[in-house]
JSON list of C-alpha atoms in Angstrom, two decimals:
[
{"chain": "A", "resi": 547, "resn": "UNK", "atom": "CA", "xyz": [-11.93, 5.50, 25.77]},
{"chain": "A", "resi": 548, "resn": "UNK", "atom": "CA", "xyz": [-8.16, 4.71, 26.04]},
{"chain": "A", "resi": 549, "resn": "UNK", "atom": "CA", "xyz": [-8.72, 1.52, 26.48]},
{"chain": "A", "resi": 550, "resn": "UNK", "atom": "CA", "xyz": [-11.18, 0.83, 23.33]},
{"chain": "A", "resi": 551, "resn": "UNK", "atom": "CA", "xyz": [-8.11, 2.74, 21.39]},
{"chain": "A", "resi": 552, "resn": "UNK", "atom": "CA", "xyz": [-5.26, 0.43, 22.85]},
{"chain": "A", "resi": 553, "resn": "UNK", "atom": "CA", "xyz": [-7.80, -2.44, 21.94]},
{"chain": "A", "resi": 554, "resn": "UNK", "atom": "CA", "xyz": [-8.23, -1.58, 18.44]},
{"chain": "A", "resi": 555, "resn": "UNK", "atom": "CA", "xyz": [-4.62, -0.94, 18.12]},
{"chain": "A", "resi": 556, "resn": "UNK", "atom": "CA", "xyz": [-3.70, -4.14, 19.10]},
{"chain": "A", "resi": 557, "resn": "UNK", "atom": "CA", "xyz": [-5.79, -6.08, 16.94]},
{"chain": "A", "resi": 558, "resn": "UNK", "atom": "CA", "xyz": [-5.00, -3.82, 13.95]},
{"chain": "A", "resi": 559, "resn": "UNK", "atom": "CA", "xyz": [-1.60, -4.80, 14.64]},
{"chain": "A", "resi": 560, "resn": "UNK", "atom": "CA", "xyz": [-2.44, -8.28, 14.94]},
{"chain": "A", "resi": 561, "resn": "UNK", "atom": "CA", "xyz": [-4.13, -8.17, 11.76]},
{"chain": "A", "resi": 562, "resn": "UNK", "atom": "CA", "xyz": [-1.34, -6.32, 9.72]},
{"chain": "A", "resi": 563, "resn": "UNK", "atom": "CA", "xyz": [1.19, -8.62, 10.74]},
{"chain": "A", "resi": 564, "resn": "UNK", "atom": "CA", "xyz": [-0.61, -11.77, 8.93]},
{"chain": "A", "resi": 565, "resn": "UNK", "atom": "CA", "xyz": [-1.07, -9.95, 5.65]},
{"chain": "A", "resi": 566, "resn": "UNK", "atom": "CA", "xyz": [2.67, -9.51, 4.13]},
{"chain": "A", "resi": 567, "resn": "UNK", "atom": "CA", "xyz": [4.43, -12.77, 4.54]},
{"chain": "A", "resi": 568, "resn": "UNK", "atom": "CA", "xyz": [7.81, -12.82, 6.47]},
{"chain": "A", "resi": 569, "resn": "UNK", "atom": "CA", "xyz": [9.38, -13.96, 2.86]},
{"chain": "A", "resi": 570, "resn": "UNK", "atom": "CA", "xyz": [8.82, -14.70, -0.56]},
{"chain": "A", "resi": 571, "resn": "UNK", "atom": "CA", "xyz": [11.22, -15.51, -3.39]},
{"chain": "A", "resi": 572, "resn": "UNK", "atom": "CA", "xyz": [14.74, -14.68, -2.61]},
{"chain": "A", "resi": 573, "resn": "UNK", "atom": "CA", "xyz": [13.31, -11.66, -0.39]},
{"chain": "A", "resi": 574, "resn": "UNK", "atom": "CA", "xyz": [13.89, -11.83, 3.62]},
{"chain": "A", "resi": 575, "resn": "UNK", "atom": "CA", "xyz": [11.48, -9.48, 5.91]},
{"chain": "A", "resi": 576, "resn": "UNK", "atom": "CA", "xyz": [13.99, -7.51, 8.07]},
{"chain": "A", "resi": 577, "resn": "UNK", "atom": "CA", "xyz": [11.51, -5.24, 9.80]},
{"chain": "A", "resi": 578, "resn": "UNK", "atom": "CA", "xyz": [8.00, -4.94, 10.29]},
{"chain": "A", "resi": 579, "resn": "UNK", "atom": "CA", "xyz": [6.66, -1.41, 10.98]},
{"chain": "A", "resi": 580, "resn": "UNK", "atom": "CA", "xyz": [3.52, 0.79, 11.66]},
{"chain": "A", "resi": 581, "resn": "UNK", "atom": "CA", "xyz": [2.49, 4.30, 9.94]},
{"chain": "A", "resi": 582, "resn": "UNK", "atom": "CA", "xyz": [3.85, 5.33, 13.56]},
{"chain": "A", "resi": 583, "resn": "UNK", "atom": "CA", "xyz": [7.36, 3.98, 13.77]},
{"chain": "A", "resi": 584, "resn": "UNK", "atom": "CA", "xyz": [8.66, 3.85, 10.04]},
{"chain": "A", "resi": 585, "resn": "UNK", "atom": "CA", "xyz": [11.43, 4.97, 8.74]},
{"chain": "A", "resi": 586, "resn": "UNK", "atom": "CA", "xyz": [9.95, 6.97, 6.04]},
{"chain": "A", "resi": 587, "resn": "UNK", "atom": "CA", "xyz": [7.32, 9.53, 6.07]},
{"chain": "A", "resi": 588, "resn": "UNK", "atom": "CA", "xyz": [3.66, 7.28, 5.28]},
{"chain": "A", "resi": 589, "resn": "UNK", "atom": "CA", "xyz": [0.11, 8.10, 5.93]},
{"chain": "A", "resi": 590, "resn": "UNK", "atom": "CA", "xyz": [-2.05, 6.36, 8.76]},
{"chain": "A", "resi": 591, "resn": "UNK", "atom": "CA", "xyz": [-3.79, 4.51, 5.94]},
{"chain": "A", "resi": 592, "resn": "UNK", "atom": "CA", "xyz": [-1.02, 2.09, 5.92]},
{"chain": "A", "resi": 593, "resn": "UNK", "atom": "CA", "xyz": [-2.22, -1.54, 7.36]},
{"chain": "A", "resi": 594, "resn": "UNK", "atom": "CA", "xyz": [1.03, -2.96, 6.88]},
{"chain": "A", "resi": 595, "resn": "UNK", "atom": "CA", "xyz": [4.67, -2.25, 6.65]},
{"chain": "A", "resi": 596, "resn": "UNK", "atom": "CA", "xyz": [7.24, -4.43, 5.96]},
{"chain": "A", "resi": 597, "resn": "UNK", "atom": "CA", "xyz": [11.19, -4.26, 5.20]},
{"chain": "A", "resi": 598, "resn": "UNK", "atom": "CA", "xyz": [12.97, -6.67, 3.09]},
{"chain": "A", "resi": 599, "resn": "UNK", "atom": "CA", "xyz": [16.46, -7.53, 1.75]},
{"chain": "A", "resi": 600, "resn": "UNK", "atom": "CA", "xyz": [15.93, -8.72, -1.44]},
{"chain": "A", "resi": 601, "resn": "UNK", "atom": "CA", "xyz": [19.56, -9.93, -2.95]},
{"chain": "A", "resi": 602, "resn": "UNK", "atom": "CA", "xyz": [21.23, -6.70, -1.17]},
{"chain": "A", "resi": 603, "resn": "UNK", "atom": "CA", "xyz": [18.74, -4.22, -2.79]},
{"chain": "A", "resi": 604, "resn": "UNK", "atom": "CA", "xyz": [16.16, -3.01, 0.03]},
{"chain": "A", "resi": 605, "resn": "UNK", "atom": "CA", "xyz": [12.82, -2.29, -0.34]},
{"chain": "A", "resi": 606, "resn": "UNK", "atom": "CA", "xyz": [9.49, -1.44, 1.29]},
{"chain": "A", "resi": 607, "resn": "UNK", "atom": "CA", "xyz": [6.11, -3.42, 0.88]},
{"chain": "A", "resi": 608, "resn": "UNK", "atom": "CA", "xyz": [2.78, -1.64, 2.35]},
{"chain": "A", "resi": 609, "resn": "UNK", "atom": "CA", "xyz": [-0.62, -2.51, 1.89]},
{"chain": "A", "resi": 610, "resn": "UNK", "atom": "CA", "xyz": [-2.85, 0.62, 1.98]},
{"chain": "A", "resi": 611, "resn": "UNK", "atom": "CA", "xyz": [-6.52, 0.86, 2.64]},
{"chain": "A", "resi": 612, "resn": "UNK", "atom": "CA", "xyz": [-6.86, 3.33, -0.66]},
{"chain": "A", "resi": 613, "resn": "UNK", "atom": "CA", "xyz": [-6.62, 3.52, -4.03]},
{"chain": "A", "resi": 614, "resn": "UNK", "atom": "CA", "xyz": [-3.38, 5.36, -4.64]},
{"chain": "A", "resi": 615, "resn": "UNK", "atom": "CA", "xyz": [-3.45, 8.15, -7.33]},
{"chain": "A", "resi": 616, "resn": "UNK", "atom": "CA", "xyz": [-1.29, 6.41, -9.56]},
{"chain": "A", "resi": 617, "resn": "UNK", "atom": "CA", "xyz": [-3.57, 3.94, -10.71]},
{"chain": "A", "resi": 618, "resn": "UNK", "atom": "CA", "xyz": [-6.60, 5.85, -11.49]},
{"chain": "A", "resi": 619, "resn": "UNK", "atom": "CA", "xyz": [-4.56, 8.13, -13.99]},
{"chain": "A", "resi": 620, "resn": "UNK", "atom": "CA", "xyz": [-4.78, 6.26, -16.89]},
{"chain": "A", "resi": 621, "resn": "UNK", "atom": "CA", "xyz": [-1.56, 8.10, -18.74]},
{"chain": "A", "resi": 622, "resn": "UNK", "atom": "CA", "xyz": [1.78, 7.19, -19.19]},
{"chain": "A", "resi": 623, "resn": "UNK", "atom": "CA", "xyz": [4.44, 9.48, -19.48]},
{"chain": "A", "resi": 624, "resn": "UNK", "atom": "CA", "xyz": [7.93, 9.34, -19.57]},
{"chain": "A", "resi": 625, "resn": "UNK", "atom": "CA", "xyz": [10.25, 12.66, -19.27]},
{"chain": "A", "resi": 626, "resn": "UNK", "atom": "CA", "xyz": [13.41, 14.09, -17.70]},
{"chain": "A", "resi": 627, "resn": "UNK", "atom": "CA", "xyz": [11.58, 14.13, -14.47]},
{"chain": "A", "resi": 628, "resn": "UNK", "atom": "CA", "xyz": [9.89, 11.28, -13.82]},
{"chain": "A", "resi": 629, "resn": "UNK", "atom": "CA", "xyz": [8.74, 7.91, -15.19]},
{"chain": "A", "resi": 630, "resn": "UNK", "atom": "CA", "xyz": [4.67, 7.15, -14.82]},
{"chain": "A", "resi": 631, "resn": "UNK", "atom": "CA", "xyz": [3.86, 3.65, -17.04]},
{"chain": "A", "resi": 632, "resn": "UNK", "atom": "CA", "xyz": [0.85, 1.37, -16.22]},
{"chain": "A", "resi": 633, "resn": "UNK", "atom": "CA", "xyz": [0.67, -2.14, -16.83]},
{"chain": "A", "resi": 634, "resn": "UNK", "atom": "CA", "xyz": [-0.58, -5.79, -15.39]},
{"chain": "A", "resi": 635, "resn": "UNK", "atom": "CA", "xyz": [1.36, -7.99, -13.04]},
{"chain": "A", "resi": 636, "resn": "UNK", "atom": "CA", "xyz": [0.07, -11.55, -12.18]},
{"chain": "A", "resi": 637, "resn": "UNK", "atom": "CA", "xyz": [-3.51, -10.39, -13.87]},
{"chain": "A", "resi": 638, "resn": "UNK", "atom": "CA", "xyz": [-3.42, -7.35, -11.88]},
{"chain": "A", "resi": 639, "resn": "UNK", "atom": "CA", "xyz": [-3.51, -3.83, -12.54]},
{"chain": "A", "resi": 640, "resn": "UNK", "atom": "CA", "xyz": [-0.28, -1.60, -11.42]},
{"chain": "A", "resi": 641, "resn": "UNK", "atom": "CA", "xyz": [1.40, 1.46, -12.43]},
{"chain": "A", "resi": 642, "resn": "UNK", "atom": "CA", "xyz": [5.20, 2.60, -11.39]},
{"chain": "A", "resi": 643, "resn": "UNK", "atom": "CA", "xyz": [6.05, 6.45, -10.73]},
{"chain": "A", "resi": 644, "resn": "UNK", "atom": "CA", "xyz": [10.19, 7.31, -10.54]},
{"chain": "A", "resi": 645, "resn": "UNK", "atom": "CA", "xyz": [11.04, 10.78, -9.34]},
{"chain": "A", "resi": 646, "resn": "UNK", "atom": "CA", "xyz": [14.10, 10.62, -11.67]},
{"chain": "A", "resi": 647, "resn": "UNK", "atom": "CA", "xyz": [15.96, 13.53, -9.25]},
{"chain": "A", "resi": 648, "resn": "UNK", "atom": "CA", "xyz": [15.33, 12.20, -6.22]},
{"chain": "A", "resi": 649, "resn": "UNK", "atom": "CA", "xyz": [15.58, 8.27, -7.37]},
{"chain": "A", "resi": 650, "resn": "UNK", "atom": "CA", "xyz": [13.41, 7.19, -5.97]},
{"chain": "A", "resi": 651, "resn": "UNK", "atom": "CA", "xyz": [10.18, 4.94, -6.91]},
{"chain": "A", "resi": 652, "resn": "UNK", "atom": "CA", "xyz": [6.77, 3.29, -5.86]},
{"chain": "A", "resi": 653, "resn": "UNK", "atom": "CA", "xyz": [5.26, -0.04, -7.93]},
{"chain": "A", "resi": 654, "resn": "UNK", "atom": "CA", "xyz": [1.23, -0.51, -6.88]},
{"chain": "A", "resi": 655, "resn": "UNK", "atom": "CA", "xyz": [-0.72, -2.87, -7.59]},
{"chain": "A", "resi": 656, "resn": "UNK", "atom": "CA", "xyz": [-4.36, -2.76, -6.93]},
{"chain": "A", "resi": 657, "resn": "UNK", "atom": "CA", "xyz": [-5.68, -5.63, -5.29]},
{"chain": "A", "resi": 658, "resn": "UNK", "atom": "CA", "xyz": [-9.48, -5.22, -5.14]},
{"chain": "A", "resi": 659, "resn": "UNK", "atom": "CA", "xyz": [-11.64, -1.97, -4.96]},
{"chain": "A", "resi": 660, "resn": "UNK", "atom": "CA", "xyz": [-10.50, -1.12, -1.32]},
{"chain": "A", "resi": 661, "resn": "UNK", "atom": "CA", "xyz": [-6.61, -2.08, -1.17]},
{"chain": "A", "resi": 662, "resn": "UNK", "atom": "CA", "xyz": [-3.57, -1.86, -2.68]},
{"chain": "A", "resi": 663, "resn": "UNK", "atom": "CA", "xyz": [-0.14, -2.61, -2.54]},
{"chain": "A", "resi": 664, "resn": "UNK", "atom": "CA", "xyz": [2.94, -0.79, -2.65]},
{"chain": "A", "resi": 665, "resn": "UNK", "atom": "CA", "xyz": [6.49, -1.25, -3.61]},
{"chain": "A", "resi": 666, "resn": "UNK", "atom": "CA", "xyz": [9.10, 0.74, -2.35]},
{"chain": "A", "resi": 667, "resn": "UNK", "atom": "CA", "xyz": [12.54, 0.99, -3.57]},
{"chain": "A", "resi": 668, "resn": "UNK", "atom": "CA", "xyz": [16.06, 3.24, -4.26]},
{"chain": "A", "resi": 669, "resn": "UNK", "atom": "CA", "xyz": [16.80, 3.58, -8.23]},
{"chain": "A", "resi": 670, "resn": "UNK", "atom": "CA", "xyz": [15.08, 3.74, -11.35]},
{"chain": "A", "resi": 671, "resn": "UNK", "atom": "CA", "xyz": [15.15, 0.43, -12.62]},
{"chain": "A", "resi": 672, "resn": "UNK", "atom": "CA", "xyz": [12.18, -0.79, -11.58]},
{"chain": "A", "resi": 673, "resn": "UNK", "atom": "CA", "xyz": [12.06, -4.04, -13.59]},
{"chain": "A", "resi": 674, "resn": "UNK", "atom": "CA", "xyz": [14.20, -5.45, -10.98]},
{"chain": "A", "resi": 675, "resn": "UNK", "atom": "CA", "xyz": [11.54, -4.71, -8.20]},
{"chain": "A", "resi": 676, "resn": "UNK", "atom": "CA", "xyz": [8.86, -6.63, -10.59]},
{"chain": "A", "resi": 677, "resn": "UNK", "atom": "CA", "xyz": [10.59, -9.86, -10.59]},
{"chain": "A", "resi": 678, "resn": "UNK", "atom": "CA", "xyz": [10.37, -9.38, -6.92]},
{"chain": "A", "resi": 679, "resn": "UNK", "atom": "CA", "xyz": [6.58, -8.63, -6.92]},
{"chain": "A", "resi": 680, "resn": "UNK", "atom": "CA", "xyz": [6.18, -12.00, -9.33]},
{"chain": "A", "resi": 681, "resn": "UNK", "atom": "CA", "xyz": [6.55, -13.58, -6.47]},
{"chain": "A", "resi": 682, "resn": "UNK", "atom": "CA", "xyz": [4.10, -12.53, -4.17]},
{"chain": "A", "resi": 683, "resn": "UNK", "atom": "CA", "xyz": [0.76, -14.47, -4.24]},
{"chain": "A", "resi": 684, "resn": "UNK", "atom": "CA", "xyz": [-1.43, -11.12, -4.51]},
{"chain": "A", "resi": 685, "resn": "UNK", "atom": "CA", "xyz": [-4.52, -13.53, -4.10]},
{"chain": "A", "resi": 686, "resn": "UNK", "atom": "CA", "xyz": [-3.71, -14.67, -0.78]},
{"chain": "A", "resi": 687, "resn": "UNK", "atom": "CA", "xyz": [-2.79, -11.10, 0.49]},
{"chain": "A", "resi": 688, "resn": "UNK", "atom": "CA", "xyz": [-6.25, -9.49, -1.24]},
{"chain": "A", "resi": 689, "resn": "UNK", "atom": "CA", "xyz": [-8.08, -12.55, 0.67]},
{"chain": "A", "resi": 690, "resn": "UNK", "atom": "CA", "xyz": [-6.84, -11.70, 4.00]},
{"chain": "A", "resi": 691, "resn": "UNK", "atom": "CA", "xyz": [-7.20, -7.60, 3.32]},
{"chain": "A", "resi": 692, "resn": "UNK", "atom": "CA", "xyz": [-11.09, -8.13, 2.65]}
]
């Protein structure tokens, strides 16, 4: 039984490394990580982790095997406590959610019915992680998710 575990480990690991690329645009993968070993709290649903230092500002890229709850609320709403807004990026649908105290956000994008991707980052100006995402080819990362 160990064995069949350590086996499927392995080639989820294989798998999650090929999905994220090592760099896109003027972002450089610094890390690669697991639901096990990151440096922030994530759920096991996370296929791939991946750190990168885009032009000094750091952020975190994860593809998730779930719809996250942002983007089936179909509301935006903007007060002293948080920032929730959905819109399209590359022809695909995404929403951003700020905690405004902590400063602190997440940008995901839903790539097909069973994944999505998530963004990350420090701040609340999340307009600077979306030039980022623009250059991600979300169509090459769905097609090796499915």
């Amino acid at each position: 039984m160990k064995r069949l575990l350590l086996i499927a480990a392995i080639a989820a690991l294989g798998f999650a490394k090929d999905v994220l690329p090592q760099n896109f645009g003027q972002c450089v993968g610094i890390s690669y990580f697991t639901p096990q070993n990151a440096p922030i709290p994530l759920k096991d649903n996370y296929l791939d982790i991946k750190k990168y230092d885009c032009n000094n500002d750091i952020i975190y890229i994860g593809i998730e095997d779930q719809i996250p709850g942002i983007l089936k609320l179909n509301v935006n709403n903007n007060t002293k406590d948080f920032l929730l807004e959905h819109f399209k990026i590359n022809g695909y649908q995404a929403a951003v959610y700020i905690d405004k105290g902590l400063k602190k956000g997440v940008i995901a994008v839903k790539l097909n019915n069973k994944y999505a991707l998530k963004l990350l980052f420090n701040g609340t100006d999340y307009k600077k992680s979306l030039i980022y995402l623009q250059n991600l080819n979300f169509k090459e990362i769905e097609n090796k998710c499915s």
